[in-house]
Amino acid sequence: AQSVSQHNHHVILSEAASLELGCNYSYGGTVNLFWYVQYPGQHLQLLLKYFSGDPLVKGIKGFEAEFIKSKFSFNLRKPSVQWSDTAEYFCAVNLNRDDKIIFGKGTRLHILP
Amino acid sequence: GAGVSQSPSNKVTEKGKDVELRCDPISGHTALYWYRQSLGQGLEFLIYFQGNSAPDKSGLPSDRFSAERTGGSVSTLTIQRTQQEDSAVYLCASSLQVQSYGYTFGSGTRLTVV
């Protein structure tokens, strides 16, 4: 079945550590890729998106993600995390021929001050 | 409006009662989506409306769930004879074009069935 897999359910890091959250999907066609973030008590917000072109995309707050087509991956990275990055992060995929977005189960990121 | 508005923000209901959840999308967004967010389960697609087309109901978990979208704008999600497993956060999102913009989400309705 088509799916989006996020490898880490819960990640704990200290401030200034580097972050990489894994995401893999199982669709074979043309895809659009997203990372959404949900800060405590807030609604889901778009962090970054990939539609075409440069596979390395940059988003808000210093986040970036790299689309590797051969690996069906779209991992999220940040070189130095801050306490304010504590949130839940969702990887999501849209098939270009479809109008729905399929979400992974999320990764809870906790940054220690 | 400026964002996607959902009401109520919290709802506590007794098992067996019916509930209605409301979503007011961003003006001009033709697509409207309902998802359910449960702890550890991520976001589960429920139903999708696009313009005047028939809705995509493929994600509705049972016939107790239904949704309407009146006048291409406001949508209501109705859950009949609520069960404890229906407890979750119900999220509404709207979009102008998913492939280019993704979704804009509302703040959700937290439903608790007791």
mmCIF file of N, CA and C in Angstrom, chain A residues 19 21 37 39 47-48 57-65 76-79 81 85 89 109:
data_model
loop_
_atom_site.group_PDB
_atom_site.id
_atom_site.type_symbol
_atom_site.label_atom_id
_atom_site.label_comp_id
_atom_site.label_asym_id
_atom_site.label_seq_id
_atom_site.Cartn_x
_atom_site.Cartn_y
_atom_site.Cartn_z
ATOM 1 N N LEU A 19 20.208 18.346 13.339
ATOM 2 C CA LEU A 19 18.972 17.566 13.247
ATOM 3 C C LEU A 19 18.842 16.968 11.860
ATOM 4 N N LEU A 21 15.664 14.457 10.303
ATOM 5 C CA LEU A 21 14.478 13.611 10.466
ATOM 6 C C LEU A 21 14.229 12.895 9.152
ATOM 7 N N VAL A 37 4.820 21.533 10.336
ATOM 8 C CA VAL A 37 5.234 21.575 11.734
ATOM 9 C C VAL A 37 4.051 22.012 12.593
ATOM 10 N N TYR A 39 3.695 23.407 16.348
ATOM 11 C CA TYR A 39 4.236 23.844 17.628
ATOM 12 C C TYR A 39 3.200 23.616 18.718
ATOM 13 N N LEU A 47 6.200 24.058 6.577
ATOM 14 C CA LEU A 47 7.599 24.371 6.863
ATOM 15 C C LEU A 47 8.365 24.576 5.557
ATOM 16 N N LEU A 48 8.164 23.661 4.625
ATOM 17 C CA LEU A 48 8.771 23.769 3.305
ATOM 18 C C LEU A 48 8.101 22.783 2.361
ATOM 19 N N VAL A 57 15.646 22.013 -0.910
ATOM 20 C CA VAL A 57 14.729 23.137 -0.698
ATOM 21 C C VAL A 57 14.942 23.713 0.696
ATOM 22 N N LYS A 58 14.798 25.020 0.757
ATOM 23 C CA LYS A 58 14.973 25.701 2.038
ATOM 24 C C LYS A 58 13.633 26.248 2.503
ATOM 25 N N GLY A 59 13.401 26.125 3.804
ATOM 26 C CA GLY A 59 12.149 26.599 4.363
ATOM 27 C C GLY A 59 12.381 27.662 5.406
ATOM 28 N N ILE A 60 11.359 27.829 6.238
ATOM 29 C CA ILE A 60 11.445 28.846 7.275
ATOM 30 C C ILE A 60 12.324 28.363 8.419
ATOM 31 N N LYS A 61 12.798 29.300 9.211
ATOM 32 C CA LYS A 61 13.528 29.042 10.450
ATOM 33 C C LYS A 61 14.772 28.180 10.260
ATOM 34 N N GLY A 62 15.410 28.270 9.105
ATOM 35 C CA GLY A 62 16.681 27.591 8.890
ATOM 36 C C GLY A 62 16.590 26.130 8.525
ATOM 37 N N PHE A 63 15.364 25.617 8.314
ATOM 38 C CA PHE A 63 15.198 24.227 7.916
ATOM 39 C C PHE A 63 15.430 24.046 6.421
ATOM 40 N N GLU A 64 15.879 22.861 6.054
ATOM 41 C CA GLU A 64 16.009 22.497 4.657
ATOM 42 C C GLU A 64 15.693 21.015 4.520
ATOM 43 N N ALA A 65 15.362 20.606 3.292
ATOM 44 C CA ALA A 65 15.096 19.198 3.031
ATOM 45 C C ALA A 65 15.634 18.858 1.656
ATOM 46 N N LEU A 76 14.437 15.894 6.438
ATOM 47 C CA LEU A 76 14.462 17.278 6.944
ATOM 48 C C LEU A 76 15.721 17.486 7.769
ATOM 49 N N ARG A 77 16.374 18.652 7.581
ATOM 50 C CA ARG A 77 17.622 18.913 8.297
ATOM 51 C C ARG A 77 17.650 20.338 8.840
ATOM 52 N N LYS A 78 18.415 20.487 9.920
ATOM 53 C CA LYS A 78 18.727 21.826 10.428
ATOM 54 C C LYS A 78 20.088 21.712 11.119
ATOM 55 N N PRO A 79 21.036 22.566 10.777
ATOM 56 C CA PRO A 79 22.397 22.411 11.303
ATOM 57 C C PRO A 79 22.508 22.655 12.806
ATOM 58 N N VAL A 81 19.861 23.283 16.138
ATOM 59 C CA VAL A 81 18.483 23.462 16.605
ATOM 60 C C VAL A 81 18.425 24.399 17.804
ATOM 61 N N ASP A 85 12.416 25.076 18.535
ATOM 62 C CA ASP A 85 12.098 24.090 17.496
ATOM 63 C C ASP A 85 11.330 22.900 18.062
ATOM 64 N N TYR A 89 6.684 17.195 13.860
ATOM 65 C CA TYR A 89 6.989 17.406 12.446
ATOM 66 C C TYR A 89 6.368 16.291 11.619
ATOM 67 N N LEU A 109 9.717 16.225 18.294
ATOM 68 C CA LEU A 109 11.080 16.713 18.561
ATOM 69 C C LEU A 109 11.069 17.525 19.844
#
